[in-house]
Short mmCIF file of C-alpha atoms and ligand atoms in Angstrom, two decimals:
data_model
loop_
_atom_site.label_atom_id
_atom_site.label_comp_id
_atom_site.label_asym_id
_atom_site.label_seq_id
_atom_site.Cartn_x
_atom_site.Cartn_y
_atom_site.Cartn_z
CA UNK T 1 0.00 0.00 0.00
CA UNK T 2 2.60 2.35 1.17
CA UNK T 3 4.68 1.43 -1.81
CA UNK T 4 1.70 1.87 -4.13
CA UNK T 5 0.95 5.18 -2.52
CA UNK T 6 4.59 6.06 -2.69
CA UNK T 7 4.69 4.96 -6.25
CA UNK T 8 1.63 7.09 -7.05
CA UNK T 9 3.26 10.04 -5.24
CA UNK T 10 6.49 9.56 -7.10
CA UNK T 11 4.71 9.08 -10.35
CA UNK T 12 2.61 12.15 -9.56
CA UNK T 13 5.76 14.06 -8.87
CA UNK T 14 7.34 12.51 -11.97
CA UNK T 15 4.34 13.35 -14.08
CA UNK T 16 4.52 16.94 -12.99
CA UNK T 17 8.25 16.87 -13.60
CA UNK T 18 7.69 15.19 -16.91
CA UNK T 19 5.16 17.89 -17.82
CA UNK T 20 7.63 20.53 -16.77
CA UNK T 21 10.41 18.84 -18.68
CA UNK T 22 8.17 18.45 -21.69
CA UNK T 23 7.16 22.11 -21.40
CA UNK T 24 10.80 23.18 -21.22
CA UNK T 25 11.70 20.93 -24.14
CA UNK T 26 8.85 22.35 -26.15
CA UNK T 27 9.91 25.89 -25.31
CA UNK T 28 13.52 25.06 -26.21
CA UNK T 29 12.34 23.57 -29.46
CA UNK T 30 10.18 26.55 -30.33
CA UNK T 31 13.04 28.84 -29.33
CA UNK T 32 15.51 26.97 -31.47
CA UNK T 33 13.16 26.82 -34.44
CA UNK T 34 12.50 30.53 -34.03
CA UNK T 35 16.20 31.14 -33.64
CA UNK T 36 16.94 29.20 -36.80
CA UNK T 37 14.20 31.02 -38.57
CA UNK T 38 15.52 34.38 -37.44
CA UNK T 39 19.07 33.26 -38.30
CA UNK T 40 18.03 32.14 -41.74
CA UNK T 41 16.26 35.40 -42.31
CA UNK T 42 19.30 37.40 -41.31
CA UNK T 43 21.52 35.20 -43.50
CA UNK T 44 19.09 35.76 -46.33
CA UNK T 45 18.98 39.50 -45.63
CA UNK T 46 22.73 39.57 -45.38
CA UNK T 47 22.94 37.77 -48.67
CA UNK T 48 20.54 40.17 -50.26
CA UNK T 49 22.52 43.09 -48.90
CA UNK T 50 25.72 41.62 -50.28
CA UNK T 51 24.19 41.07 -53.72
CA UNK T 52 22.78 44.56 -53.63
CA UNK T 53 26.14 46.08 -52.79
CA UNK T 54 27.81 43.96 -55.49
CA UNK T 55 25.29 45.20 -58.06
CA UNK T 56 25.80 48.72 -56.78
CA UNK T 57 29.55 48.31 -57.22
CA UNK T 58 29.09 47.21 -60.82
CA UNK T 59 26.45 49.78 -61.69
CA UNK T 60 28.20 52.84 -60.24
CA UNK T 61 30.84 53.13 -63.01
CA UNK T 62 28.07 52.77 -65.58
CA UNK T 63 26.11 55.51 -63.84
CA UNK T 64 29.21 57.67 -63.94
CA UNK T 65 29.57 56.97 -67.66
CA UNK T 66 25.96 58.01 -68.26
CA UNK T 67 26.53 61.21 -66.24
CA UNK T 68 29.61 61.96 -68.38
CA UNK T 69 27.69 61.26 -71.56
CA UNK T 70 24.85 63.51 -70.43
CA UNK T 71 27.37 66.22 -69.64
CA UNK T 72 29.04 65.85 -73.01
CA UNK T 73 25.64 66.16 -74.67
CA UNK T 74 24.77 69.34 -72.86
CA UNK T 75 28.32 70.75 -73.14
CA UNK T 76 29.06 69.72 -76.67
CA UNK T 77 29.23 73.34 -77.84
CA UNK T 78 32.00 75.81 -77.10
CA UNK T 79 30.98 78.01 -74.15
CA UNK T 80 28.59 80.80 -75.09
CA UNK T 81 28.09 84.02 -73.11
CA UNK T 82 24.61 84.93 -71.96
CA UNK T 83 23.34 88.20 -73.43
CA UNK T 84 20.18 89.97 -72.35
CA UNK T 85 17.42 90.39 -74.93
CA UNK T 86 18.44 94.01 -75.59
CA UNK T 87 22.13 93.22 -76.19
CA UNK T 88 21.59 90.03 -78.19
CA UNK T 89 21.61 90.67 -81.95
CA UNK T 90 20.32 88.59 -84.85
CA UNK T 91 23.28 88.42 -87.18
CA UNK T 92 23.45 87.06 -90.71
CA UNK T 93 26.84 85.98 -92.07
CA UNK T 94 26.97 85.26 -95.78
CA UNK T 95 29.87 82.95 -96.55
CA UNK T 96 29.73 81.99 -92.88
CA UNK T 97 31.06 78.48 -93.58
CA UNK T 98 34.16 79.85 -95.31
CA UNK T 99 37.59 80.64 -93.92
CA UNK T 100 36.98 84.11 -92.46
CA UNK T 101 33.20 83.65 -92.08
CA UNK T 102 33.52 80.59 -89.87
CA UNK T 103 35.93 82.34 -87.49
CA UNK T 104 33.54 85.30 -87.33
CA UNK T 105 30.71 82.85 -86.62
CA UNK T 106 32.70 81.45 -83.70
CA UNK T 107 33.32 84.89 -82.22
CA UNK T 108 29.73 86.14 -82.53
CA UNK T 109 28.30 82.85 -81.21
CA UNK T 110 30.65 82.88 -78.22
CA UNK T 111 29.71 86.51 -77.58
CA UNK T 112 26.11 85.28 -77.18
CA UNK T 113 24.44 86.47 -80.40
CA UNK T 114 22.01 84.62 -82.66
CA UNK T 115 23.88 83.74 -85.82
CA UNK T 116 22.46 82.67 -89.17
CA UNK T 117 25.03 81.38 -91.62
CA UNK T 118 24.20 81.47 -95.29
CA UNK T 119 26.53 79.57 -97.58
CA UNK T 120 26.25 77.77 -100.91
CA UNK T 121 29.26 75.59 -99.99
CA UNK T 122 30.96 76.60 -103.23
CA UNK T 123 34.21 77.15 -101.34
CA UNK T 124 32.87 77.10 -97.77
CA UNK T 125 32.62 73.83 -95.89
CA UNK T 126 30.06 72.50 -93.43
CA UNK T 127 32.93 71.12 -91.35
CA UNK T 128 34.02 74.70 -90.55
CA UNK T 129 30.83 75.35 -88.56
CA UNK T 130 29.68 71.83 -87.67
CA UNK T 131 30.50 72.40 -83.99
CA UNK T 132 27.52 74.81 -83.80
CA UNK T 133 24.94 72.70 -85.62
CA UNK T 134 21.96 72.12 -83.32
CA UNK T 135 22.78 75.05 -81.01
CA UNK T 136 19.69 77.10 -80.24
CA UNK T 137 21.42 80.36 -81.28
CA UNK T 138 22.68 78.97 -84.57
CA UNK T 139 21.16 78.36 -87.97
CA UNK T 140 22.79 77.15 -91.18
CA UNK T 141 21.09 77.85 -94.51
CA UNK T 142 22.28 76.37 -97.78
CA UNK T 143 21.58 79.29 -100.09
CA UNK T 144 23.25 81.19 -102.91
CA UNK T 145 23.34 84.95 -102.24
CA UNK T 146 22.73 85.60 -105.94
CA UNK T 147 19.11 84.67 -105.11
CA UNK T 148 17.23 86.98 -102.73
CA UNK T 149 16.75 85.89 -99.15
CA UNK T 150 14.02 87.18 -96.89
CA UNK T 151 14.93 87.06 -93.23
CA UNK T 152 14.83 89.68 -90.53
CA UNK T 153 18.16 90.47 -88.89
CA UNK T 154 19.93 93.32 -87.08
CA UNK T 155 23.31 93.03 -88.80
CA UNK T 156 24.71 91.42 -91.95
CA UNK T 157 28.34 90.48 -92.49
CA UNK T 158 28.61 89.91 -96.22
CA UNK T 159 31.63 87.65 -96.73
CA UNK T 160 30.27 85.47 -99.52
CA UNK T 161 32.74 85.80 -102.35
CA UNK T 162 35.21 83.39 -103.88
CA UNK T 163 38.53 84.91 -102.85
CA UNK T 164 41.10 82.43 -104.09
CA UNK T 165 42.53 83.21 -107.53
CA UNK T 166 42.02 79.71 -109.05
CA UNK T 167 38.46 79.74 -107.75
CA UNK T 168 37.45 83.12 -109.02
CA UNK T 169 39.17 82.63 -112.33
CA UNK T 170 37.50 79.27 -112.84
CA UNK T 171 34.10 80.92 -113.09
CA UNK T 172 34.53 84.71 -113.41
CA UNK T 173 30.88 85.41 -114.29
CA UNK T 174 29.66 83.61 -111.21
CA UNK T 175 32.23 85.52 -109.15
CA UNK T 176 31.03 88.84 -110.59
CA UNK T 177 27.41 87.93 -109.92
CA UNK T 178 28.17 86.96 -106.34
CA UNK T 179 30.00 90.24 -105.77
CA UNK T 180 27.38 92.45 -107.44
CA UNK T 181 23.89 90.91 -107.30
CA UNK T 182 24.85 89.09 -104.11
CA UNK T 183 25.94 92.34 -102.50
CA UNK T 184 22.85 94.20 -103.72
CA UNK T 185 20.67 91.46 -102.25
CA UNK T 186 22.31 91.99 -98.89
CA UNK T 187 21.87 95.76 -98.83
CA UNK T 188 19.09 97.45 -96.92
CA UNK T 189 20.85 98.07 -93.64
CA UNK T 190 23.51 100.63 -92.74
CA UNK T 191 26.72 99.69 -94.51
CA UNK T 192 30.32 99.36 -93.31
CA UNK T 193 33.06 98.52 -95.78
CA UNK T 194 36.22 96.66 -94.84
CA UNK T 195 39.20 96.38 -97.19
CA UNK T 196 40.59 93.05 -96.15
CA UNK T 197 44.32 92.50 -96.74
CA UNK T 198 46.16 89.15 -96.93
CA UNK T 199 44.87 86.94 -94.14
CA UNK T 200 45.81 83.45 -93.03
CA UNK T 201 44.95 80.89 -90.36
CA UNK T 202 43.27 77.55 -89.72
CA UNK T 203 40.40 76.59 -92.10
CA UNK T 204 42.07 78.27 -95.07
CA UNK T 205 41.33 76.27 -98.13
CA UNK T 206 44.24 73.83 -98.44
CA UNK T 207 44.56 74.04 -102.17
CA UNK T 208 43.36 77.50 -103.06
CA UNK T 209 46.81 78.38 -104.39
CA UNK T 210 47.71 81.17 -102.02
CA UNK T 211 51.18 81.56 -100.73
CA UNK T 212 50.74 80.60 -97.06
CA UNK T 213 48.69 77.48 -97.75
CA UNK T 214 50.99 76.46 -100.62
CA UNK T 215 54.17 76.85 -98.56
CA UNK T 216 52.77 75.04 -95.51
CA UNK T 217 51.46 72.14 -97.59
CA UNK T 218 54.71 71.87 -99.53
CA UNK T 219 56.81 71.98 -96.35
CA UNK T 220 54.64 69.33 -94.64
CA UNK T 221 54.75 67.05 -97.66
CA UNK T 222 58.51 67.42 -98.16
CA UNK T 223 58.05 69.03 -101.55
CA UNK T 224 59.88 72.13 -102.84
CA UNK T 225 58.46 75.47 -101.72
CA UNK T 226 57.56 77.27 -104.95
CA UNK T 227 58.62 80.91 -104.92
CA UNK T 228 57.32 82.84 -107.93
CA UNK T 229 59.97 85.21 -109.25
CA UNK T 230 62.92 86.22 -107.09
CA UNK T 231 60.89 86.17 -103.89
CA UNK T 232 61.76 89.81 -103.18
CA UNK T 233 58.12 90.91 -103.58
CA UNK T 234 56.55 91.72 -100.21
CA UNK T 235 53.28 90.95 -98.48
CA UNK T 236 52.00 91.62 -94.97
CA UNK T 237 49.87 88.86 -93.44
CA UNK T 238 47.34 89.17 -90.66
CA UNK T 239 46.11 86.30 -88.52
CA UNK T 240 42.40 85.58 -88.93
CA UNK T 241 41.37 86.36 -85.32
CA UNK T 242 42.77 89.88 -85.69
CA UNK T 243 40.70 90.39 -88.82
CA UNK T 244 37.56 89.06 -87.12
CA UNK T 245 38.01 91.48 -84.20
CA UNK T 246 38.50 94.31 -86.70
CA UNK T 247 35.33 93.38 -88.58
CA UNK T 248 33.27 93.36 -85.38
CA UNK T 249 34.78 96.68 -84.23
CA UNK T 250 34.00 98.23 -87.63
CA UNK T 251 30.45 96.86 -87.69
CA UNK T 252 29.70 98.37 -84.29
CA UNK T 253 31.29 101.73 -85.11
CA UNK T 254 29.74 104.62 -86.97
CA UNK T 255 32.43 104.68 -89.67
CA UNK T 256 30.67 104.39 -93.01
CA UNK T 257 33.68 104.89 -95.32
CA UNK T 258 36.04 101.98 -96.21
CA UNK T 259 38.55 100.92 -93.56
CA UNK T 260 41.75 98.92 -94.17
CA UNK T 261 42.07 95.81 -92.02
CA UNK T 262 45.44 94.12 -92.25
CA UNK T 263 48.76 93.63 -90.51
CA UNK T 264 51.37 96.20 -91.59
CA UNK T 265 54.32 93.88 -90.75
CA UNK T 266 55.86 93.42 -94.18
CA UNK T 267 58.07 90.51 -95.31
CA UNK T 268 59.46 89.29 -98.59
CA UNK T 269 57.97 86.09 -100.00
CA UNK T 270 61.40 84.45 -99.69
CA UNK T 271 61.39 85.29 -95.96
CA UNK T 272 57.98 83.65 -95.66
CA UNK T 273 59.28 80.55 -97.41
CA UNK T 274 62.26 80.27 -95.05
CA UNK T 275 60.20 80.97 -91.93
CA UNK T 276 57.53 78.39 -92.79
CA UNK T 277 60.15 75.79 -93.71
CA UNK T 278 61.84 76.32 -90.31
CA UNK T 279 58.60 76.30 -88.29
CA UNK T 280 57.53 73.04 -89.95
CA UNK T 281 61.04 71.61 -89.47
CA UNK T 282 60.96 70.55 -93.08
CA UNK T 283 63.83 69.46 -95.30
CA UNK T 284 62.08 70.84 -98.41
CA UNK T 285 64.09 72.89 -100.88
CA UNK T 286 63.12 76.37 -102.03
CA UNK T 287 62.43 76.39 -105.74
CA UNK T 288 62.30 79.57 -107.83
CA UNK T 289 59.68 79.54 -110.59
CA UNK T 290 58.80 82.17 -113.14
CA UNK T 291 57.18 85.33 -111.86
CA UNK T 292 53.36 85.43 -111.66
CA UNK T 293 51.64 87.78 -114.12
CA UNK T 294 51.03 91.33 -112.82
CA UNK T 295 52.25 90.38 -109.40
CA UNK T 296 52.32 93.44 -107.12
CA UNK T 297 55.88 93.88 -105.85
CA UNK T 298 54.86 95.42 -102.57
CA UNK T 299 51.77 95.40 -100.41
CA UNK T 300 51.42 96.77 -96.92
CA UNK T 301 48.18 98.11 -95.43
CA UNK T 302 47.97 101.55 -93.92
CA UNK T 303 45.90 101.00 -90.80
CA UNK T 304 46.02 104.51 -89.27
CA UNK T 305 42.29 104.94 -89.76
CA UNK T 306 41.40 101.64 -88.06
CA UNK T 307 43.69 102.48 -85.13
CA UNK T 308 42.28 105.95 -84.75
CA UNK T 309 38.59 105.34 -85.35
CA UNK T 310 38.15 101.75 -84.13
CA UNK T 311 40.97 101.51 -81.60
CA UNK T 312 41.92 98.35 -83.47
CA UNK T 313 45.26 96.90 -84.45
CA UNK T 314 46.51 93.34 -85.00
CA UNK T 315 47.98 91.65 -81.95
CA UNK T 316 48.85 88.06 -82.99
CA UNK T 317 52.57 87.64 -83.76
CA UNK T 318 53.29 86.12 -87.19
CA UNK T 319 55.06 83.01 -85.84
CA UNK T 320 52.27 82.25 -83.36
CA UNK T 321 49.68 82.47 -86.13
CA UNK T 322 51.75 80.40 -88.53
CA UNK T 323 52.18 77.68 -85.90
CA UNK T 324 48.40 77.51 -85.50
CA UNK T 325 47.91 77.28 -89.25
CA UNK T 326 50.61 74.59 -89.53
CA UNK T 327 48.93 72.59 -86.76
CA UNK T 328 45.60 72.79 -88.60
CA UNK T 329 47.13 71.75 -91.94
CA UNK T 330 48.93 68.81 -90.29
CA UNK T 331 45.61 67.59 -88.85
CA UNK T 332 43.86 68.13 -92.17
CA UNK T 333 46.48 66.08 -93.99
CA UNK T 334 46.01 63.24 -91.47
CA UNK T 335 42.23 63.49 -91.86
CA UNK T 336 42.42 63.49 -95.63
CA UNK T 337 44.97 60.66 -95.67
CA UNK T 338 42.43 58.60 -93.73
CA UNK T 339 39.90 59.53 -96.37
CA UNK T 340 42.27 58.61 -99.19
CA UNK T 341 42.63 62.11 -100.55
CA UNK T 342 45.94 63.98 -100.60
CA UNK T 343 45.59 67.61 -101.69
CA UNK T 344 48.28 69.08 -103.90
CA UNK T 345 49.24 72.74 -103.84
CA UNK T 346 48.00 74.49 -106.95
CA UNK T 347 50.65 75.11 -109.63
CA UNK T 348 51.95 78.57 -110.53
CA UNK T 349 49.35 80.92 -111.90
CA UNK T 350 49.95 81.45 -115.57
CA UNK T 351 46.65 83.01 -116.57
CA UNK T 352 47.14 86.40 -118.22
CA UNK T 353 45.35 89.63 -117.53
CA UNK T 354 44.57 88.95 -113.91
CA UNK T 355 43.73 92.15 -112.12
CA UNK T 356 45.16 92.31 -108.65
CA UNK T 357 43.83 94.18 -105.73
CA UNK T 358 43.15 93.15 -102.19
O1 UDX S 1 53.13 79.12 -104.32
C1 UDX S 1 53.17 80.36 -104.32
C2 UDX S 1 52.02 81.19 -104.24
C3 UDX S 1 52.17 82.55 -104.27
N1 UDX S 1 53.40 83.12 -104.36
C4 UDX S 1 53.59 84.59 -104.34
O2 UDX S 1 53.21 85.03 -103.03
C5 UDX S 1 52.61 86.33 -103.11
C6 UDX S 1 51.24 86.27 -102.45
O3 UDX S 1 50.33 85.50 -103.23
P1 UDX S 1 48.86 85.14 -102.77
O4 UDX S 1 48.18 84.50 -103.88
O5 UDX S 1 48.92 84.41 -101.48
O6 UDX S 1 48.22 86.52 -102.42
P2 UDX S 1 48.07 87.84 -103.33
O7 UDX S 1 48.45 88.95 -102.44
O8 UDX S 1 48.82 87.71 -104.57
O9 UDX S 1 46.53 87.81 -103.64
C7 UDX S 1 45.63 88.26 -102.68
O10 UDX S 1 45.35 89.55 -102.99
C8 UDX S 1 44.70 89.76 -104.22
C9 UDX S 1 43.39 89.07 -104.25
O11 UDX S 1 42.82 89.19 -105.51
C10 UDX S 1 43.57 87.62 -103.94
O12 UDX S 1 42.28 87.04 -103.77
C11 UDX S 1 44.34 87.43 -102.68
O13 UDX S 1 44.66 86.09 -102.52
C12 UDX S 1 52.60 86.69 -104.59
O14 UDX S 1 53.72 87.48 -104.84
C13 UDX S 1 52.71 85.36 -105.30
O15 UDX S 1 53.31 85.45 -106.56
C14 UDX S 1 54.54 82.33 -104.44
O16 UDX S 1 55.68 82.83 -104.52
N2 UDX S 1 54.39 80.99 -104.45
#
């Protein structure tokens, strides 16, 4: 009895203990399952975080690339000043894709004006102004100034005229028409007249037969520099940015009579040949050919009027300008070599009866 009772007591105690043990075990189990669950989640989260940071690592350089690309899209133009409505002018440049015209386009665009270039691409080239195409202040019209053009502008720079001897002699009637009818078509605003003297610089036509382009091309290509006559005839050459500044100063002045724009620093053609040969570092010879017909023996602009009335005078030293032109011609030769076209300097001018003036 006692033992049965004892047994019952013990078993009662045991049962309670068992229950307690079972309860603890259950709790431990739940806790461990929960723990595992939480652990798994944190492993998973950790994993996700790691993947995310890996992706981030890979994507960041791409994002940077996109930012750069976006920047290059919005900054693809040379910097342009902001001008208020009252200072901003609508300016038409005929021959604006040519040698001088394209440099003038650059200046007026960078000064913040609205520029319309009109060119028939007879001697001008789209490449000379392509860096402005699409700019909100810029417009390019393929048009021949011999035909009338109806647009409203504040100023017109009329530079459309074939200026290289082989070009204007190739089609003299067309040249005359451009200079007469073309000019008449552009009249209607107050007029300023610039007498432009020998000018050189980047974007000169490579093979238009003029002395600077001929000598640079010949020196770069290792061919003889062709001096017509003894080379003692003189010329004075201005760098294109000086001319452009003079044109703008004249346009904005009240001087309505013709003004000479040129550089009075005079050199013989032989000196030019030697200087260009040295600057290029070329081993070319200097070759003396027969004198060109009616070749003026001396030309030097008198720029007193421009100095006095416009406060203008050329500032770019000859060597500095020549180096820029040489750099441009070198690049052009590389570009054209890639395009399988090697320009040759034009041969001596032999045509008779050419009238010369600047
Ligand atoms: O290869 C050459 C080219 C030219 N020359 C000489 O260099 C001098 C300058 O010749 P350019 O053709 O460059 O310039 P020019 O001053 O003769 O003509 C310039 O002024 C007159 C305008 O009608 C022309 O449009 C303009 O180019 C001339 O004495 C010419 O005979 C050479 O000795 N070798």
